Amino acid sequence: MRLRNKPWAKDFMAEHPDMLIVNPEDKKGLWAKEFGNDAPIHIEVGTGKGQFVIGMALANPSVNYIGIEHFDNVIVSALEKAIESEKPANLRLLRFNGENLESVFAEEEIERVYLNFSDPWPKSRHEKRRLTHARFLKKYEGILKPGGEIHFKTDNRSLFEYSLISLTNYGMKLLSVSLDLHANMPEDNVLTEYEEKFSSKGQPIYRLEAQYQAK
Ligand code: SAM
């Protein structure tokens, strides 16, 4: 992700507290109140410029979505898109590091985690930073309802193979695995920015759905 310096980002974020939650820790355990309903809450960690999470919110009004991105300069692009889409009522954005999910969400507050084109961190000394490392799987488990799911898409075969092993070793059940999602594109597939970029170059898109099992 190319980062452009956007000196106006902080002020712009502060102008839209109804969409970009400034102090998300204050909402821990209170997200249903924030959305004003008890609909399931799905989060995307590493939401980037927001195309996926906004598209999902528009396509599925009976689900609440939270897009989480840790760079100001990137999340403001998602905020701009959300404003262009007239701020869907079932969407919130957080400028936040997914390392600290447990400080923002209570146990069992979330039903699904989306990971899309997560940074691959190819060097083995950076393995712990991969969003499908057991360290992160434990964090997601801590906030998901029993039977919660992870849905993951990537163009990176090595990261995909690593993730299949990591999720399986963690005891998760693989519900579906695709080695070429676009060969049989599901009707309800919402493209991410990276998915558009890589698939237009002819690269296969890998996808999996996995579910936590009772221990
Ligand atoms: N999901 C988008 C897509 O598919 O187009 C963006 C993919 S981009 C390669 C990965 C994004 O994840 C970057 O914007 C990065 O800043 C963000 N990211 C990586 N680690 C993160 C973390 N721990 N917490 C929040 N965001 C993170």
PDB file of C-alpha atoms and ligand atoms in Angstrom:
ATOM      1  CA  MET A   1       0.000   0.000   0.000  1.00  0.00           C
ATOM      2  CA  ARG A   2       1.564   3.283  -1.125  1.00  0.00           C
ATOM      3  CA  LEU A   3       1.350   5.861   1.635  1.00  0.00           C
ATOM      4  CA  ARG A   4       0.909   9.488   0.667  1.00  0.00           C
ATOM      5  CA  ASN A   5       1.292  12.060   3.356  1.00  0.00           C
ATOM      6  CA  LYS A   6      -2.093  13.657   3.991  1.00  0.00           C
ATOM      7  CA  PRO A   7      -1.637  16.448   6.536  1.00  0.00           C
ATOM      8  CA  TRP A   8      -5.407  17.052   6.538  1.00  0.00           C
ATOM      9  CA  ALA A   9      -6.213  13.438   7.539  1.00  0.00           C
ATOM     10  CA  LYS A  10      -6.561  13.984  11.310  1.00  0.00           C
ATOM     11  CA  ASP A  11      -8.914  16.986  10.974  1.00  0.00           C
ATOM     12  CA  PHE A  12     -10.970  15.199   8.325  1.00  0.00           C
ATOM     13  CA  MET A  13     -11.372  12.125  10.558  1.00  0.00           C
ATOM     14  CA  ALA A  14     -12.399  14.311  13.495  1.00  0.00           C
ATOM     15  CA  GLU A  15     -15.126  15.905  11.341  1.00  0.00           C
ATOM     16  CA  HIS A  16     -16.922  12.555  10.857  1.00  0.00           C
ATOM     17  CA  PRO A  17     -17.164  10.923  14.311  1.00  0.00           C
ATOM     18  CA  ASP A  18     -20.438   9.235  13.268  1.00  0.00           C
ATOM     19  CA  MET A  19     -18.523   7.111  10.718  1.00  0.00           C
ATOM     20  CA  LEU A  20     -14.928   7.032  11.942  1.00  0.00           C
ATOM     21  CA  ILE A  21     -14.949   6.174  15.627  1.00  0.00           C
ATOM     22  CA  VAL A  22     -12.270   8.260  17.313  1.00  0.00           C
ATOM     23  CA  ASN A  23     -12.022   6.466  20.678  1.00  0.00           C
ATOM     24  CA  PRO A  24     -13.131   2.909  19.856  1.00  0.00           C
ATOM     25  CA  GLU A  25     -12.080   1.597  23.305  1.00  0.00           C
ATOM     26  CA  ASP A  26     -15.105   3.486  24.719  1.00  0.00           C
ATOM     27  CA  LYS A  27     -17.405   1.268  22.614  1.00  0.00           C
ATOM     28  CA  LYS A  28     -16.126  -2.064  23.962  1.00  0.00           C
ATOM     29  CA  GLY A  29     -19.166  -4.213  24.761  1.00  0.00           C
ATOM     30  CA  LEU A  30     -21.409  -1.435  23.402  1.00  0.00           C
ATOM     31  CA  TRP A  31     -21.239  -1.934  19.639  1.00  0.00           C
ATOM     32  CA  ALA A  32     -24.873  -3.095  19.403  1.00  0.00           C
ATOM     33  CA  LYS A  33     -25.843   0.198  21.065  1.00  0.00           C
ATOM     34  CA  GLU A  34     -23.616   2.110  18.623  1.00  0.00           C
ATOM     35  CA  PHE A  35     -25.446   0.500  15.672  1.00  0.00           C
ATOM     36  CA  GLY A  36     -28.831   0.703  17.425  1.00  0.00           C
ATOM     37  CA  ASN A  37     -29.673  -2.965  16.783  1.00  0.00           C
ATOM     38  CA  ASP A  38     -28.638  -6.543  17.596  1.00  0.00           C
ATOM     39  CA  ALA A  39     -27.645  -7.539  14.054  1.00  0.00           C
ATOM     40  CA  PRO A  40     -24.472  -9.626  13.690  1.00  0.00           C
ATOM     41  CA  ILE A  41     -21.239  -7.660  13.576  1.00  0.00           C
ATOM     42  CA  HIS A  42     -18.540  -8.563  11.033  1.00  0.00           C
ATOM     43  CA  ILE A  43     -15.126  -6.908  11.080  1.00  0.00           C
ATOM     44  CA  GLU A  44     -12.424  -6.580   8.444  1.00  0.00           C
ATOM     45  CA  VAL A  45      -8.873  -6.277   9.777  1.00  0.00           C
ATOM     46  CA  GLY A  46      -6.621  -4.394   7.327  1.00  0.00           C
ATOM     47  CA  THR A  47      -9.481  -2.741   5.470  1.00  0.00           C
ATOM     48  CA  GLY A  48      -7.228  -0.514   3.352  1.00  0.00           C
ATOM     49  CA  LYS A  49      -9.187   2.003   1.269  1.00  0.00           C
ATOM     50  CA  GLY A  50     -12.475   0.388   2.213  1.00  0.00           C
ATOM     51  CA  GLN A  51     -13.942  -0.843  -1.074  1.00  0.00           C
ATOM     52  CA  PHE A  52     -14.781  -4.302   0.342  1.00  0.00           C
ATOM     53  CA  VAL A  53     -16.249  -3.311   3.696  1.00  0.00           C
ATOM     54  CA  ILE A  54     -18.339  -0.505   2.157  1.00  0.00           C
ATOM     55  CA  GLY A  55     -19.542  -2.805  -0.647  1.00  0.00           C
ATOM     56  CA  MET A  56     -20.498  -5.452   1.920  1.00  0.00           C
ATOM     57  CA  ALA A  57     -22.358  -2.913   4.074  1.00  0.00           C
ATOM     58  CA  LEU A  58     -24.356  -1.712   1.055  1.00  0.00           C
ATOM     59  CA  ALA A  59     -25.095  -5.271  -0.139  1.00  0.00           C
ATOM     60  CA  ASN A  60     -26.063  -6.654   3.299  1.00  0.00           C
ATOM     61  CA  PRO A  61     -28.066  -4.107   5.294  1.00  0.00           C
ATOM     62  CA  SER A  62     -28.970  -6.698   7.958  1.00  0.00           C
ATOM     63  CA  VAL A  63     -25.304  -7.115   8.999  1.00  0.00           C
ATOM     64  CA  ASN A  64     -23.193  -4.486  10.763  1.00  0.00           C
ATOM     65  CA  TYR A  65     -19.644  -3.974   9.476  1.00  0.00           C
ATOM     66  CA  ILE A  66     -16.546  -2.463  11.035  1.00  0.00           C
ATOM     67  CA  GLY A  67     -13.482  -1.781   8.876  1.00  0.00           C
ATOM     68  CA  ILE A  68     -10.193  -1.563  10.791  1.00  0.00           C
ATOM     69  CA  GLU A  69      -7.075   0.018   9.288  1.00  0.00           C
ATOM     70  CA  HIS A  70      -4.052   1.258  11.159  1.00  0.00           C
ATOM     71  CA  PHE A  71      -2.846   4.056   8.890  1.00  0.00           C
ATOM     72  CA  ASP A  72      -4.472   7.515   8.946  1.00  0.00           C
ATOM     73  CA  ASN A  73      -3.477   8.137   5.338  1.00  0.00           C
ATOM     74  CA  VAL A  74      -5.241   4.982   4.181  1.00  0.00           C
ATOM     75  CA  ILE A  75      -8.379   4.993   6.348  1.00  0.00           C
ATOM     76  CA  VAL A  76      -9.215   8.515   5.167  1.00  0.00           C
ATOM     77  CA  SER A  77      -9.697   7.099   1.644  1.00  0.00           C
ATOM     78  CA  ALA A  78     -12.198   4.623   3.129  1.00  0.00           C
ATOM     79  CA  LEU A  79     -13.865   7.511   4.943  1.00  0.00           C
ATOM     80  CA  GLU A  80     -14.149   9.498   1.704  1.00  0.00           C
ATOM     81  CA  LYS A  81     -15.746   6.485  -0.016  1.00  0.00           C
ATOM     82  CA  ALA A  82     -18.155   5.955   2.893  1.00  0.00           C
ATOM     83  CA  ILE A  83     -19.228   9.606   2.626  1.00  0.00           C
ATOM     84  CA  GLU A  84     -19.719   9.220  -1.165  1.00  0.00           C
ATOM     85  CA  SER A  85     -21.916   6.190  -0.344  1.00  0.00           C
ATOM     86  CA  GLU A  86     -23.965   8.383   2.026  1.00  0.00           C
ATOM     87  CA  LYS A  87     -22.548   6.832   5.183  1.00  0.00           C
ATOM     88  CA  PRO A  88     -24.320   3.429   5.373  1.00  0.00           C
ATOM     89  CA  ALA A  89     -25.971   3.122   8.811  1.00  0.00           C
ATOM     90  CA  ASN A  90     -24.525  -0.392   9.247  1.00  0.00           C
ATOM     91  CA  LEU A  91     -20.888   0.674   8.762  1.00  0.00           C
ATOM     92  CA  ARG A  92     -18.192   2.078  11.043  1.00  0.00           C
ATOM     93  CA  LEU A  93     -14.498   2.632  10.397  1.00  0.00           C
ATOM     94  CA  LEU A  94     -11.678   2.487  12.933  1.00  0.00           C
ATOM     95  CA  ARG A  95      -8.158   3.887  12.618  1.00  0.00           C
ATOM     96  CA  PHE A  96      -6.755   1.197  14.824  1.00  0.00           C
ATOM     97  CA  ASN A  97      -4.135  -1.555  15.046  1.00  0.00           C
ATOM     98  CA  GLY A  98      -5.618  -5.056  14.860  1.00  0.00           C
ATOM     99  CA  GLU A  99      -2.985  -6.114  17.409  1.00  0.00           C
ATOM    100  CA  ASN A 100      -5.250  -4.647  20.090  1.00  0.00           C
ATOM    101  CA  LEU A 101      -8.668  -5.981  19.129  1.00  0.00           C
ATOM    102  CA  GLU A 102      -9.402  -7.105  22.681  1.00  0.00           C
ATOM    103  CA  SER A 103      -9.311  -3.501  23.921  1.00  0.00           C
ATOM    104  CA  VAL A 104     -12.109  -2.544  21.506  1.00  0.00           C
ATOM    105  CA  PHE A 105     -14.363  -5.618  21.438  1.00  0.00           C
ATOM    106  CA  ALA A 106     -15.790  -7.671  24.307  1.00  0.00           C
ATOM    107  CA  GLU A 107     -15.860 -11.474  24.329  1.00  0.00           C
ATOM    108  CA  GLU A 108     -18.413 -12.855  21.857  1.00  0.00           C
ATOM    109  CA  GLU A 109     -19.242  -9.417  20.442  1.00  0.00           C
ATOM    110  CA  ILE A 110     -18.295 -10.334  16.848  1.00  0.00           C
ATOM    111  CA  GLU A 111     -19.528 -13.059  14.465  1.00  0.00           C
ATOM    112  CA  ARG A 112     -17.056 -12.970  11.612  1.00  0.00           C
ATOM    113  CA  VAL A 113     -13.571 -11.698  10.774  1.00  0.00           C
ATOM    114  CA  TYR A 114     -12.622 -10.849   7.196  1.00  0.00           C
ATOM    115  CA  LEU A 115      -8.960 -10.753   6.173  1.00  0.00           C
ATOM    116  CA  ASN A 116      -8.369  -9.578   2.616  1.00  0.00           C
ATOM    117  CA  PHE A 117      -4.974  -9.463   0.913  1.00  0.00           C
ATOM    118  CA  SER A 118      -3.242  -9.192   4.257  1.00  0.00           C
ATOM    119  CA  ASP A 119       0.415  -8.177   4.218  1.00  0.00           C
ATOM    120  CA  PRO A 120       2.348 -11.439   3.562  1.00  0.00           C
ATOM    121  CA  TRP A 121       5.393 -10.753   5.763  1.00  0.00           C
ATOM    122  CA  PRO A 122       7.436 -13.309   3.756  1.00  0.00           C
ATOM    123  CA  LYS A 123      10.498 -13.381   6.026  1.00  0.00           C
ATOM    124  CA  SER A 124      10.251 -16.103   8.663  1.00  0.00           C
ATOM    125  CA  ARG A 125      11.458 -13.718  11.353  1.00  0.00           C
ATOM    126  CA  HIS A 126       8.269 -11.684  10.701  1.00  0.00           C
ATOM    127  CA  GLU A 127       5.943 -14.693  10.806  1.00  0.00           C
ATOM    128  CA  LYS A 128       4.243 -13.458  13.987  1.00  0.00           C
ATOM    129  CA  ARG A 129       3.028 -10.353  12.135  1.00  0.00           C
ATOM    130  CA  ARG A 130       0.946 -12.386   9.651  1.00  0.00           C
ATOM    131  CA  LEU A 131      -2.725 -11.864  10.435  1.00  0.00           C
ATOM    132  CA  THR A 132      -3.301 -15.637  10.214  1.00  0.00           C
ATOM    133  CA  HIS A 133      -0.561 -16.480  12.759  1.00  0.00           C
ATOM    134  CA  ALA A 134      -1.811 -18.377  15.835  1.00  0.00           C
ATOM    135  CA  ARG A 135      -1.182 -15.229  17.889  1.00  0.00           C
ATOM    136  CA  PHE A 136      -3.885 -13.419  15.878  1.00  0.00           C
ATOM    137  CA  LEU A 137      -6.166 -16.472  15.707  1.00  0.00           C
ATOM    138  CA  LYS A 138      -6.262 -16.379  19.511  1.00  0.00           C
ATOM    139  CA  LYS A 139      -7.147 -12.677  19.492  1.00  0.00           C
ATOM    140  CA  TYR A 140     -10.013 -13.242  17.029  1.00  0.00           C
ATOM    141  CA  GLU A 141     -11.247 -16.215  19.064  1.00  0.00           C
ATOM    142  CA  GLY A 142     -11.333 -13.981  22.131  1.00  0.00           C
ATOM    143  CA  ILE A 143     -13.914 -11.641  20.583  1.00  0.00           C
ATOM    144  CA  LEU A 144     -15.876 -14.042  18.351  1.00  0.00           C
ATOM    145  CA  LYS A 145     -19.076 -15.833  19.304  1.00  0.00           C
ATOM    146  CA  PRO A 146     -18.805 -19.649  19.490  1.00  0.00           C
ATOM    147  CA  GLY A 147     -18.670 -20.999  15.939  1.00  0.00           C
ATOM    148  CA  GLY A 148     -17.348 -17.668  14.650  1.00  0.00           C
ATOM    149  CA  GLU A 149     -15.700 -17.634  11.237  1.00  0.00           C
ATOM    150  CA  ILE A 150     -12.705 -16.227   9.407  1.00  0.00           C
ATOM    151  CA  HIS A 151     -13.059 -15.488   5.691  1.00  0.00           C
ATOM    152  CA  PHE A 152      -9.742 -14.899   3.958  1.00  0.00           C
ATOM    153  CA  LYS A 153      -8.803 -13.889   0.398  1.00  0.00           C
ATOM    154  CA  THR A 154      -5.333 -13.375  -1.025  1.00  0.00           C
ATOM    155  CA  ASP A 155      -3.325 -13.461  -4.250  1.00  0.00           C
ATOM    156  CA  ASN A 156      -0.294 -14.749  -2.332  1.00  0.00           C
ATOM    157  CA  ARG A 157       0.036 -18.524  -2.636  1.00  0.00           C
ATOM    158  CA  SER A 158       2.692 -18.832   0.083  1.00  0.00           C
ATOM    159  CA  LEU A 159       0.591 -16.879   2.567  1.00  0.00           C
ATOM    160  CA  PHE A 160      -2.454 -18.933   1.614  1.00  0.00           C
ATOM    161  CA  GLU A 161      -0.635 -22.231   2.162  1.00  0.00           C
ATOM    162  CA  TYR A 162       0.774 -20.929   5.439  1.00  0.00           C
ATOM    163  CA  SER A 163      -2.729 -19.878   6.527  1.00  0.00           C
ATOM    164  CA  LEU A 164      -4.303 -23.237   5.668  1.00  0.00           C
ATOM    165  CA  ILE A 165      -1.741 -24.911   7.935  1.00  0.00           C
ATOM    166  CA  SER A 166      -1.946 -22.289  10.670  1.00  0.00           C
ATOM    167  CA  LEU A 167      -5.771 -22.384  10.893  1.00  0.00           C
ATOM    168  CA  THR A 168      -5.860 -26.190  10.746  1.00  0.00           C
ATOM    169  CA  ASN A 169      -3.168 -26.538  13.423  1.00  0.00           C
ATOM    170  CA  TYR A 170      -5.179 -24.144  15.579  1.00  0.00           C
ATOM    171  CA  GLY A 171      -8.074 -26.628  15.405  1.00  0.00           C
ATOM    172  CA  MET A 172     -10.289 -24.636  13.056  1.00  0.00           C
ATOM    173  CA  LYS A 173     -12.527 -26.400  10.561  1.00  0.00           C
ATOM    174  CA  LEU A 174     -12.123 -25.430   6.915  1.00  0.00           C
ATOM    175  CA  LEU A 175     -15.608 -24.798   5.508  1.00  0.00           C
ATOM    176  CA  SER A 176     -14.485 -23.936   1.993  1.00  0.00           C
ATOM    177  CA  VAL A 177     -11.259 -23.540   0.040  1.00  0.00           C
ATOM    178  CA  SER A 178     -10.892 -22.095  -3.453  1.00  0.00           C
ATOM    179  CA  LEU A 179      -7.654 -21.992  -5.430  1.00  0.00           C
ATOM    180  CA  ASP A 180      -9.167 -19.814  -8.154  1.00  0.00           C
ATOM    181  CA  LEU A 181     -12.117 -17.855  -6.840  1.00  0.00           C
ATOM    182  CA  HIS A 182     -12.696 -15.973 -10.084  1.00  0.00           C
ATOM    183  CA  ALA A 183     -12.935 -19.161 -12.149  1.00  0.00           C
ATOM    184  CA  ASN A 184     -16.331 -19.669 -10.522  1.00  0.00           C
ATOM    185  CA  MET A 185     -17.029 -16.214  -9.185  1.00  0.00           C
ATOM    186  CA  PRO A 186     -19.731 -16.367  -6.505  1.00  0.00           C
ATOM    187  CA  GLU A 187     -22.547 -13.929  -7.282  1.00  0.00           C
ATOM    188  CA  ASP A 188     -22.160 -12.248  -3.933  1.00  0.00           C
ATOM    189  CA  ASN A 189     -18.379 -11.774  -4.125  1.00  0.00           C
ATOM    190  CA  VAL A 190     -17.465  -8.177  -3.297  1.00  0.00           C
ATOM    191  CA  LEU A 191     -14.106  -7.214  -4.794  1.00  0.00           C
ATOM    192  CA  THR A 192     -11.421  -5.547  -2.732  1.00  0.00           C
ATOM    193  CA  GLU A 193      -9.053  -2.978  -4.265  1.00  0.00           C
ATOM    194  CA  TYR A 194      -6.195  -5.490  -4.285  1.00  0.00           C
ATOM    195  CA  GLU A 195      -8.413  -8.243  -5.671  1.00  0.00           C
ATOM    196  CA  GLU A 196      -9.328  -6.013  -8.616  1.00  0.00           C
ATOM    197  CA  LYS A 197      -5.694  -5.146  -9.220  1.00  0.00           C
ATOM    198  CA  PHE A 198      -4.331  -8.707  -9.082  1.00  0.00           C
ATOM    199  CA  SER A 199      -7.182 -10.456 -10.891  1.00  0.00           C
ATOM    200  CA  SER A 200      -6.953  -7.949 -13.765  1.00  0.00           C
ATOM    201  CA  LYS A 201      -3.346  -9.146 -14.196  1.00  0.00           C
ATOM    202  CA  GLY A 202      -4.638 -12.718 -14.501  1.00  0.00           C
ATOM    203  CA  GLN A 203      -3.444 -13.848 -11.070  1.00  0.00           C
ATOM    204  CA  PRO A 204      -5.599 -16.447  -9.291  1.00  0.00           C
ATOM    205  CA  ILE A 205      -7.350 -15.379  -6.124  1.00  0.00           C
ATOM    206  CA  TYR A 206      -7.272 -17.837  -3.218  1.00  0.00           C
ATOM    207  CA  ARG A 207     -10.072 -17.895  -0.674  1.00  0.00           C
ATOM    208  CA  LEU A 208     -10.994 -19.860   2.417  1.00  0.00           C
ATOM    209  CA  GLU A 209     -13.671 -19.881   5.075  1.00  0.00           C
ATOM    210  CA  ALA A 210     -12.837 -21.426   8.441  1.00  0.00           C
ATOM    211  CA  GLN A 211     -14.763 -21.889  11.669  1.00  0.00           C
ATOM    212  CA  TYR A 212     -13.652 -22.044  15.288  1.00  0.00           C
ATOM    213  CA  GLN A 213     -14.532 -25.316  17.026  1.00  0.00           C
ATOM    214  CA  ALA A 214     -15.569 -25.796  20.645  1.00  0.00           C
ATOM    215  CA  LYS A 215     -12.563 -26.800  22.780  1.00  0.00           C
TER     216      LYS A 215
HETATM  217  N1  SAM B   1      -7.878  -5.272   2.362  1.00  0.00           N
HETATM  218  C1  SAM B   1      -7.488  -4.297   1.361  1.00  0.00           C
HETATM  219  C2  SAM B   1      -7.624  -4.893  -0.025  1.00  0.00           C
HETATM  220  O1  SAM B   1      -7.771  -6.127  -0.146  1.00  0.00           O
HETATM  221  O2  SAM B   1      -7.614  -4.131  -1.002  1.00  0.00           O
HETATM  222  C3  SAM B   1      -6.087  -3.763   1.635  1.00  0.00           C
HETATM  223  C4  SAM B   1      -4.957  -4.741   1.485  1.00  0.00           C
HETATM  224  S1  SAM B   1      -3.377  -4.053   1.953  1.00  0.00           S
HETATM  225  C5  SAM B   1      -2.227  -5.120   1.247  1.00  0.00           C
HETATM  226  C6  SAM B   1      -3.283  -4.495   3.674  1.00  0.00           C
HETATM  227  C7  SAM B   1      -3.799  -3.394   4.599  1.00  0.00           C
HETATM  228  O3  SAM B   1      -3.836  -3.922   5.924  1.00  0.00           O
HETATM  229  C8  SAM B   1      -2.915  -2.170   4.633  1.00  0.00           C
HETATM  230  O4  SAM B   1      -3.696  -1.021   4.402  1.00  0.00           O
HETATM  231  C9  SAM B   1      -2.332  -2.184   6.048  1.00  0.00           C
HETATM  232  O5  SAM B   1      -2.093  -0.884   6.539  1.00  0.00           O
HETATM  233  C10 SAM B   1      -3.408  -2.908   6.826  1.00  0.00           C
HETATM  234  N2  SAM B   1      -2.941  -3.594   8.046  1.00  0.00           N
HETATM  235  C11 SAM B   1      -1.922  -4.459   8.134  1.00  0.00           C
HETATM  236  N3  SAM B   1      -1.763  -4.883   9.391  1.00  0.00           N
HETATM  237  C12 SAM B   1      -2.734  -4.281  10.120  1.00  0.00           C
HETATM  238  C13 SAM B   1      -3.082  -4.308  11.480  1.00  0.00           C
HETATM  239  N4  SAM B   1      -2.395  -5.039  12.377  1.00  0.00           N
HETATM  240  N5  SAM B   1      -4.136  -3.561  11.895  1.00  0.00           N
HETATM  241  C14 SAM B   1      -4.826  -2.793  11.007  1.00  0.00           C
HETATM  242  N6  SAM B   1      -4.522  -2.723   9.699  1.00  0.00           N
HETATM  243  C15 SAM B   1      -3.496  -3.461   9.265  1.00  0.00           C
END
